[in-house]
C-alpha positions as a Python dict, from the first residue, in 0.01 Angstrom:
ca = {
    (1, 'M'): (0, 0, 0),
    (2, 'N'): (144, 338, -100),
    (3, 'S'): (130, 650, 116),
    (4, 'F'): (-140, 820, -93),
    (5, 'M'): (-377, 524, -66),
    (6, 'Y'): (-322, 499, 309),
    (7, 'M'): (-383, 871, 352),
    (8, 'K'): (-705, 845, 150),
    (9, 'M'): (-817, 551, 362),
    (10, 'M'): (-750, 745, 687),
    (11, 'C'): (-951, 1043, 565),
    (12, 'K'): (-1246, 818, 475),
    (13, 'R'): (-1213, 655, 816),
    (14, 'H'): (-1258, 990, 991),
    (15, 'L'): (-1541, 1100, 763),
    (16, 'R'): (-1736, 787, 858),
    (17, 'K'): (-1746, 910, 1218),
    (18, 'I'): (-2063, 1113, 1269),
    (19, 'S'): (-1924, 1304, 1569),
    (20, 'F'): (-1615, 1412, 1374),
    (21, 'C'): (-1826, 1523, 1077),
    (22, 'I'): (-2054, 1727, 1304),
    (23, 'I'): (-1756, 1908, 1457),
    (24, 'L'): (-1606, 1952, 1111),
    (25, 'L'): (-1925, 2123, 991),
    (26, 'M'): (-1976, 2328, 1306),
    (27, 'I'): (-1651, 2521, 1265),
    (28, 'P'): (-1729, 2686, 927),
    (29, 'I'): (-2093, 2740, 1028),
    (30, 'F'): (-1984, 2907, 1352),
    (31, 'T'): (-1725, 3116, 1169),
    (32, 'I'): (-1970, 3235, 906),
    (33, 'L'): (-2243, 3312, 1162),
    (34, 'V'): (-2003, 3510, 1384),
    (35, 'T'): (-1885, 3709, 1083),
    (36, 'Y'): (-2239, 3774, 960),
    (37, 'F'): (-2386, 3888, 1292),
    (38, 'T'): (-2078, 4093, 1381),
    (39, 'K'): (-2091, 4285, 1055),
    (40, 'S'): (-2469, 4322, 1048),
    (41, 'E'): (-2529, 4415, 1411),
    (42, 'K'): (-2471, 4765, 1536),
    (43, 'S'): (-2140, 4782, 1724),
    (44, 'S'): (-2166, 5132, 1874),
    (45, 'I'): (-2315, 5199, 2218),
    (46, 'D'): (-2572, 5478, 2253),
    (47, 'I'): (-2537, 5737, 2529),
    (48, 'G'): (-2804, 6000, 2587),
    (49, 'I'): (-2730, 6370, 2642),
    (50, 'Y'): (-2981, 6638, 2742),
    (51, 'N'): (-2891, 7008, 2737),
    (52, 'K'): (-3125, 7196, 2973),
    (53, 'G'): (-3058, 7547, 2845),
    (54, 'D'): (-2876, 7771, 2602),
    (55, 'D'): (-2547, 7805, 2791),
    (56, 'A'): (-2245, 7855, 2562),
    (57, 'L'): (-2031, 7596, 2741),
    (58, 'S'): (-2312, 7337, 2751),
    (59, 'N'): (-2383, 7395, 2381),
    (60, 'S'): (-2017, 7352, 2292),
    (61, 'M'): (-1995, 7028, 2492),
    (62, 'E'): (-2311, 6896, 2329),
    (63, 'D'): (-2181, 6979, 1981),
    (64, 'Y'): (-1850, 6810, 2057),
    (65, 'L'): (-2003, 6492, 2199),
    (66, 'T'): (-2268, 6447, 1928),
    (67, 'S'): (-2007, 6496, 1654),
    (68, 'L'): (-1801, 6198, 1776),
    (69, 'D'): (-1803, 5895, 1550),
    (70, 'G'): (-1690, 5568, 1700),
    (71, 'M'): (-1773, 5298, 1952),
    (72, 'V'): (-1964, 5544, 2173),
    (73, 'N'): (-2248, 5737, 2010),
    (74, 'F'): (-2393, 6040, 2196),
    (75, 'I'): (-2758, 6113, 2109),
    (76, 'P'): (-2913, 6457, 2185),
    (77, 'L'): (-3252, 6433, 2360),
    (78, 'E'): (-3536, 6678, 2418),
    (79, 'S'): (-3612, 6613, 2786),
    (80, 'E'): (-3492, 6450, 3104),
    (81, 'D'): (-3789, 6214, 3093),
    (82, 'E'): (-3687, 6094, 2746),
    (83, 'L'): (-3336, 6030, 2879),
    (84, 'T'): (-3446, 5830, 3183),
    (85, 'E'): (-3703, 5636, 2978),
    (86, 'G'): (-3434, 5541, 2722),
    (87, 'I'): (-3211, 5406, 3000),
    (88, 'K'): (-3499, 5213, 3160),
    (89, 'K'): (-3582, 5046, 2829),
    (90, 'R'): (-3212, 4970, 2763),
    (91, 'K'): (-3215, 5179, 2446),
    (92, 'L'): (-2941, 5389, 2608),
    (93, 'D'): (-2652, 5259, 2816),
    (94, 'C'): (-2646, 5574, 3032),
    (95, 'G'): (-2700, 5950, 2999),
    (96, 'Y'): (-2588, 6298, 3102),
    (97, 'I'): (-2771, 6622, 3176),
    (98, 'L'): (-2590, 6950, 3105),
    (99, 'P'): (-2704, 7246, 3321),
    (100, 'A'): (-2855, 7566, 3179),
    (101, 'D'): (-2617, 7782, 3385),
    (102, 'F'): (-2294, 7586, 3344),
    (103, 'T'): (-2070, 7887, 3278),
    (104, 'K'): (-2208, 8077, 3578),
    (105, 'R'): (-2158, 7776, 3802),
    (106, 'L'): (-1793, 7760, 3705),
    (107, 'E'): (-1746, 8133, 3758),
    (108, 'D'): (-1902, 8099, 4104),
    (109, 'N'): (-1691, 7785, 4178),
    (110, 'V'): (-2008, 7576, 4216),
    (111, 'R'): (-1876, 7273, 4027),
    (112, 'L'): (-2001, 6979, 4232),
    (113, 'G'): (-2291, 6805, 4059),
    (114, 'A'): (-2292, 7045, 3768),
    (115, 'I'): (-2324, 6758, 3516),
    (116, 'R'): (-2571, 6490, 3622),
    (117, 'A'): (-2499, 6133, 3521),
    (118, 'I'): (-2789, 5887, 3499),
    (119, 'R'): (-2716, 5517, 3467),
    (120, 'S'): (-2867, 5182, 3547),
    (121, 'P'): (-2696, 4900, 3740),
    (122, 'G'): (-2651, 4722, 3406),
    (123, 'S'): (-2461, 5008, 3239),
    (124, 'S'): (-2159, 4856, 3068),
    (125, 'M'): (-1988, 5167, 2932),
    (126, 'A'): (-2062, 5426, 3200),
    (127, 'S'): (-1697, 5469, 3304),
    (128, 'V'): (-1587, 5502, 2940),
    (129, 'A'): (-1865, 5754, 2871),
    (130, 'D'): (-1750, 5955, 3176),
    (131, 'E'): (-1410, 5995, 3012),
    (132, 'F'): (-1570, 6125, 2693),
    (133, 'V'): (-1773, 6382, 2888),
    (134, 'I'): (-1467, 6495, 3086),
    (135, 'T'): (-1273, 6526, 2760),
    (136, 'A'): (-1553, 6735, 2610),
    (137, 'F'): (-1548, 6965, 2913),
    (138, 'L'): (-1169, 7007, 2904),
    (139, 'N'): (-1174, 7052, 2530),
    (140, 'T'): (-1422, 7340, 2545),
    (141, 'Y'): (-1347, 7508, 2879),
    (142, 'S'): (-966, 7488, 2884),
    (143, 'Y'): (-945, 7737, 2598),
    (144, 'D'): (-1137, 7995, 2804),
    (145, 'I'): (-898, 7940, 3095),
    (146, 'L'): (-597, 7975, 2864),
    (147, 'K'): (-737, 8290, 2700),
    (148, 'N'): (-820, 8462, 3031),
    (149, 'Y'): (-480, 8373, 3174),
    (150, 'T'): (-295, 8502, 2865),
    (151, 'I'): (-487, 8831, 2860),
    (152, 'N'): (-454, 8889, 3238),
    (153, 'T'): (-77, 8834, 3247),
    (154, 'G'): (-24, 9149, 3039),
    (155, 'D'): (265, 8988, 2849),
    (156, 'F'): (95, 9072, 2520),
    (157, 'S'): (-25, 9423, 2602),
    (158, 'E'): (61, 9544, 2251),
    (159, 'L'): (-227, 9330, 2123),
    (160, 'D'): (-592, 9380, 2203),
    (161, 'S'): (-801, 9100, 2349),
    (162, 'D'): (-961, 9011, 2012),
    (163, 'E'): (-622, 8968, 1845),
    (164, 'I'): (-500, 8754, 2135),
    (165, 'S'): (-815, 8542, 2117),
    (166, 'Q'): (-784, 8483, 1743),
    (167, 'E'): (-414, 8389, 1746),
    (168, 'L'): (-451, 8180, 2059),
    (169, 'L'): (-753, 7993, 1921),
    (170, 'A'): (-565, 7903, 1603),
    (171, 'L'): (-271, 7764, 1801),
    (172, 'Y'): (-498, 7589, 2050),
    (173, 'Q'): (-696, 7410, 1777),
    (174, 'K'): (-378, 7319, 1592),
    (175, 'Y'): (-220, 7140, 1886),
    (176, 'L'): (-551, 7000, 2012),
    (177, 'I'): (-605, 6784, 1702),
    (178, 'S'): (-247, 6748, 1584),
    (179, 'D'): (-91, 6400, 1571),
    (180, 'E'): (227, 6564, 1699),
    (181, 'T'): (74, 6599, 2047),
    (182, 'F'): (-101, 6264, 2103),
    (183, 'R'): (-183, 5987, 1862),
    (184, 'F'): (-372, 5664, 1928),
    (185, 'T'): (-412, 5371, 1692),
    (186, 'Y'): (-563, 5026, 1739),
    (187, 'E'): (-376, 4716, 1624),
    (188, 'N'): (-448, 4345, 1653),
    (189, 'S'): (-196, 4078, 1756),
    (190, 'S'): (-64, 4067, 1398),
    (191, 'N'): (20, 4440, 1412),
    (192, 'E'): (-257, 4520, 1163),
    (193, 'Y'): (-429, 4858, 1194),
    (194, 'I'): (-794, 4853, 1303),
    (195, 'D'): (-1026, 5147, 1250),
    (196, 'D'): (-1160, 5246, 1593),
    (197, 'I'): (-1512, 5265, 1448),
    (198, 'E'): (-1488, 4896, 1354),
    (199, 'L'): (-1285, 4795, 1660),
    (200, 'I'): (-1536, 4549, 1812),
    (201, 'P'): (-1624, 4373, 1481),
    (202, 'A'): (-1255, 4354, 1384),
    (203, 'L'): (-1156, 4199, 1716),
    (204, 'V'): (-1439, 3946, 1698),
    (205, 'T'): (-1362, 3841, 1341),
    (206, 'H'): (-991, 3824, 1429),
    (207, 'S'): (-1076, 3573, 1704),
    (208, 'V'): (-1220, 3350, 1429),
    (209, 'I'): (-862, 3292, 1311),
    (210, 'G'): (-762, 3186, 1661),
    (211, 'I'): (-1057, 2948, 1697),
    (212, 'N'): (-972, 2776, 1367),
    (213, 'A'): (-603, 2752, 1459),
    (214, 'L'): (-698, 2590, 1790),
    (215, 'F'): (-933, 2352, 1609),
    (216, 'I'): (-653, 2231, 1380),
    (217, 'M'): (-421, 2177, 1675),
    (218, 'I'): (-686, 1973, 1859),
    (219, 'A'): (-739, 1767, 1541),
    (220, 'G'): (-366, 1690, 1537),
    (221, 'L'): (-364, 1586, 1901),
    (222, 'A'): (-672, 1369, 1844),
    (223, 'G'): (-496, 1207, 1547),
    (224, 'A'): (-200, 1127, 1770),
    (225, 'L'): (-434, 954, 2016),
    (226, 'I'): (-574, 745, 1731),
    (227, 'T'): (-218, 644, 1638),
    (228, 'Y'): (-170, 505, 1991),
    (229, 'K'): (-485, 296, 1942),
    (230, 'D'): (-379, 174, 1597),
    (231, 'K'): (-33, 73, 1713),
    (232, 'K'): (-180, -111, 2010),
    (233, 'S'): (-429, -298, 1787),
    (234, 'G'): (-142, -427, 1574),
    (235, 'I'): (-265, -307, 1234),
    (236, 'F'): (82, -169, 1160),
    (237, 'T'): (256, -504, 1209),
    (238, 'I'): (193, -610, 848),
    (239, 'F'): (405, -317, 730),
    (240, 'S'): (781, -269, 731),
    (241, 'S'): (945, -46, 995),
    (242, 'K'): (974, 236, 741),
    (243, 'D'): (607, 211, 639),
    (244, 'Q'): (498, 192, 1001),
    (245, 'A'): (674, 522, 1075),
    (246, 'V'): (530, 694, 765),
    (247, 'F'): (177, 556, 804),
    (248, 'G'): (180, 655, 1171),
    (249, 'F'): (249, 1011, 1059),
    (250, 'F'): (-46, 995, 818),
    (251, 'D'): (-265, 877, 1105),
    (252, 'V'): (-192, 1212, 1267),
    (253, 'F'): (-201, 1413, 945),
    (254, 'A'): (-542, 1293, 817),
    (255, 'P'): (-764, 1482, 1068),
    (256, 'I'): (-536, 1786, 1037),
    (257, 'L'): (-589, 1788, 660),
    (258, 'L'): (-967, 1768, 697),
    (259, 'A'): (-975, 2038, 966),
    (260, 'S'): (-751, 2264, 755),
    (261, 'T'): (-976, 2221, 453),
    (262, 'V'): (-1283, 2351, 638),
    (263, 'T'): (-1068, 2625, 792),
    (264, 'L'): (-960, 2738, 446),
    (265, 'I'): (-1325, 2761, 343),
    (266, 'S'): (-1422, 2942, 666),
    (267, 'L'): (-1148, 3204, 649),
    (268, 'T'): (-1198, 3265, 277),
    (269, 'V'): (-1569, 3331, 334),
    (270, 'T'): (-1488, 3554, 633),
    (271, 'F'): (-1207, 3764, 488),
    (272, 'G'): (-1268, 3745, 113),
    (273, 'I'): (-1144, 3550, -188),
    (274, 'D'): (-838, 3776, -224),
    (275, 'T'): (-698, 3630, 101),
    (276, 'L'): (-717, 3271, -32),
    (277, 'P'): (-359, 3234, -167),
    (278, 'M'): (-189, 3356, 151),
    (279, 'T'): (-429, 3165, 376),
    (280, 'F'): (-355, 2849, 176),
    (281, 'L'): (21, 2892, 220),
    (282, 'R'): (-16, 2967, 591),
    (283, 'L'): (-232, 2658, 638),
    (284, 'I'): (21, 2432, 465),
    (285, 'A'): (296, 2560, 696),
    (286, 'Y'): (75, 2531, 1002),
    (287, 'M'): (-43, 2180, 909),
    (288, 'M'): (314, 2057, 890),
    (289, 'L'): (401, 2225, 1220),
    (290, 'V'): (102, 2072, 1402),
    (291, 'A'): (155, 1729, 1245),
    (292, 'G'): (528, 1725, 1317),
    (293, 'F'): (478, 1837, 1676),
    (294, 'S'): (190, 1596, 1748),
    (295, 'Y'): (364, 1295, 1594),
    (296, 'L'): (695, 1374, 1766),
    (297, 'V'): (529, 1395, 2107),
    (298, 'Q'): (334, 1076, 2034),
    (299, 'T'): (657, 898, 1940),
    (300, 'V'): (848, 1015, 2247),
    (301, 'V'): (564, 968, 2499),
    (302, 'K'): (484, 597, 2500),
    (303, 'S'): (177, 613, 2722),
    (304, 'S'): (-152, 733, 2569),
    (305, 'V'): (-274, 820, 2921),
    (306, 'I'): (17, 1059, 2978),
    (307, 'F'): (-36, 1207, 2630),
    (308, 'A'): (-409, 1255, 2696),
    (309, 'S'): (-336, 1428, 3028),
    (310, 'F'): (-94, 1656, 2843),
    (311, 'M'): (-364, 1773, 2597),
    (312, 'P'): (-567, 1996, 2837),
    (313, 'I'): (-246, 2180, 2930),
    (314, 'L'): (-179, 2255, 2565),
    (315, 'I'): (-538, 2360, 2494),
    (316, 'I'): (-581, 2580, 2804),
    (317, 'G'): (-231, 2724, 2762),
    (318, 'S'): (-314, 2813, 2401),
    (319, 'L'): (-638, 2982, 2506),
    (320, 'V'): (-460, 3186, 2775),
    (321, 'F'): (-124, 3271, 2621),
    (322, 'S'): (-185, 3255, 2244),
    (323, 'P'): (-389, 3549, 2109),
    (324, 'V'): (-691, 3332, 2029),
    (325, 'F'): (-942, 3578, 2177),
    (326, 'F'): (-711, 3842, 2328),
    (327, 'D'): (-338, 3903, 2353),
    (328, 'L'): (-233, 3865, 2717),
    (329, 'S'): (111, 4009, 2638),
    (330, 'V'): (-50, 4352, 2586),
    (331, 'L'): (-151, 4357, 2954),
    (332, 'L'): (155, 4164, 3080),
    (333, 'P'): (445, 4231, 2839),
    (334, 'K'): (683, 4019, 3047),
    (335, 'L'): (474, 3713, 2959),
    (336, 'S'): (490, 3780, 2583),
    (337, 'V'): (749, 3507, 2529),
    (338, 'L'): (508, 3242, 2663),
    (339, 'K'): (275, 3267, 2364),
    (340, 'Y'): (549, 3126, 2141),
    (341, 'L'): (541, 2802, 2341),
    (342, 'F'): (195, 2726, 2200),
    (343, 'I'): (137, 2630, 1837),
    (344, 'P'): (-173, 2844, 1748),
    (345, 'T'): (43, 3156, 1786),
    (346, 'Y'): (233, 3066, 1470),
    (347, 'F'): (-81, 3070, 1259),
    (348, 'I'): (-248, 3370, 1426),
    (349, 'C'): (47, 3610, 1436),
    (350, 'F'): (255, 3537, 1126),
    (351, 'K'): (103, 3629, 790),
    (352, 'S'): (387, 3737, 561),
    (353, 'I'): (592, 3516, 329),
    (354, 'L'): (921, 3497, 520),
    (355, 'P'): (777, 3395, 861),
    (356, 'V'): (544, 3146, 689),
    (357, 'A'): (841, 2995, 503),
    (358, 'I'): (1031, 2961, 831),
    (359, 'I'): (727, 2794, 996),
    (360, 'L'): (695, 2556, 699),
    (361, 'A'): (1065, 2464, 721),
    (362, 'S'): (1028, 2408, 1096),
    (363, 'G'): (721, 2190, 1040),
    (364, 'L'): (896, 1981, 777),
    (365, 'L'): (1197, 1942, 1004),
    (366, 'L'): (980, 1833, 1298),
    (367, 'S'): (788, 1591, 1076),
    (368, 'A'): (1108, 1438, 935),
    (369, 'L'): (1253, 1410, 1284),
    (370, 'A'): (936, 1243, 1417),
    (371, 'I'): (922, 993, 1128),
    (372, 'T'): (1294, 912, 1160),
    (373, 'L'): (1269, 866, 1535),
    (374, 'S'): (959, 647, 1498),
    (375, 'Y'): (1136, 439, 1230),
    (376, 'R'): (1439, 380, 1450),
    (377, 'M'): (1224, 286, 1747),
    (378, 'E'): (1008, 47, 1541),
    (379, 'K'): (1318, -109, 1384),
    (380, 'K'): (1471, -158, 1729),
    (381, 'I'): (1153, -329, 1852),
    (382, 'I'): (1146, -562, 1551),
}
């Protein structure tokens, strides 16, 4: 029996298992559903804002907040009752009431409770919304403080107050929005830029890559467990030592190939047909890495019980340290090296030709090493 025929037989063997087929179908269905609902559902969170009067500062804050375009969406309302009703019905996450005499309050140093915040116990973005409101206040009121201070110092007495105001406003606005002062960008674990407006959908769809990478790794580990069973049953004894080593590798590789095929379909549907060539190359490299690793561990570890007890460590470690759903190294940079101990990282994080080529070479080397080691051990037994 040649290698191709054995590989074909192993794939048919797995496809006859109803449980395996169900899992195989669930992955692309889950991936497509996540992508569809993430892109179709609204990702911004609505915050209500009610301006009680015609105060200049309150109006400026309202204009600033309602002009924002991103994850948090401020909606102007006509009354306090409309605001509280929206929060009660969960149409709004929380809300803010701007006073009619805001400027006078500040001049009289009556600041406490000037802006009323209304929220329910289930408010999820209240603390984030607070930061937006504080920013709006600083953005609008700090210029008045700067202008009054500049005029009162008398350092620019040769200019009248209108000239000072005009020049100061131009400089203030320049440095307020300039990237030279502060600049924030969002990136995923692959250092790809994410538009902040699409931050939540992008992070969710990015986790689809991690889920599929984890699925392929689990398929490889499951294939290694099947190899233990096949070797114990004696079906390999009719083959030579060389064929036993090679066919044992195909035992591991068969479920990986099937899992990778559905992953290729899933990711192509999710990210578009133009990503197909690079995804295909990445999957080939990752398949070899998973297969080589799984078969090498199976060859070295003689007990299937020990191997099976090792699997949860790999799976949980991958979920925690690999950026499957989130990148732990962003919060704990000192732990960043740990993610490279877990295989899914090499599919999630590396997407350019050179790293993929290195991963492929590493996978081929691991596979060759595992087959050679298995051959020598089988030959020694015989």
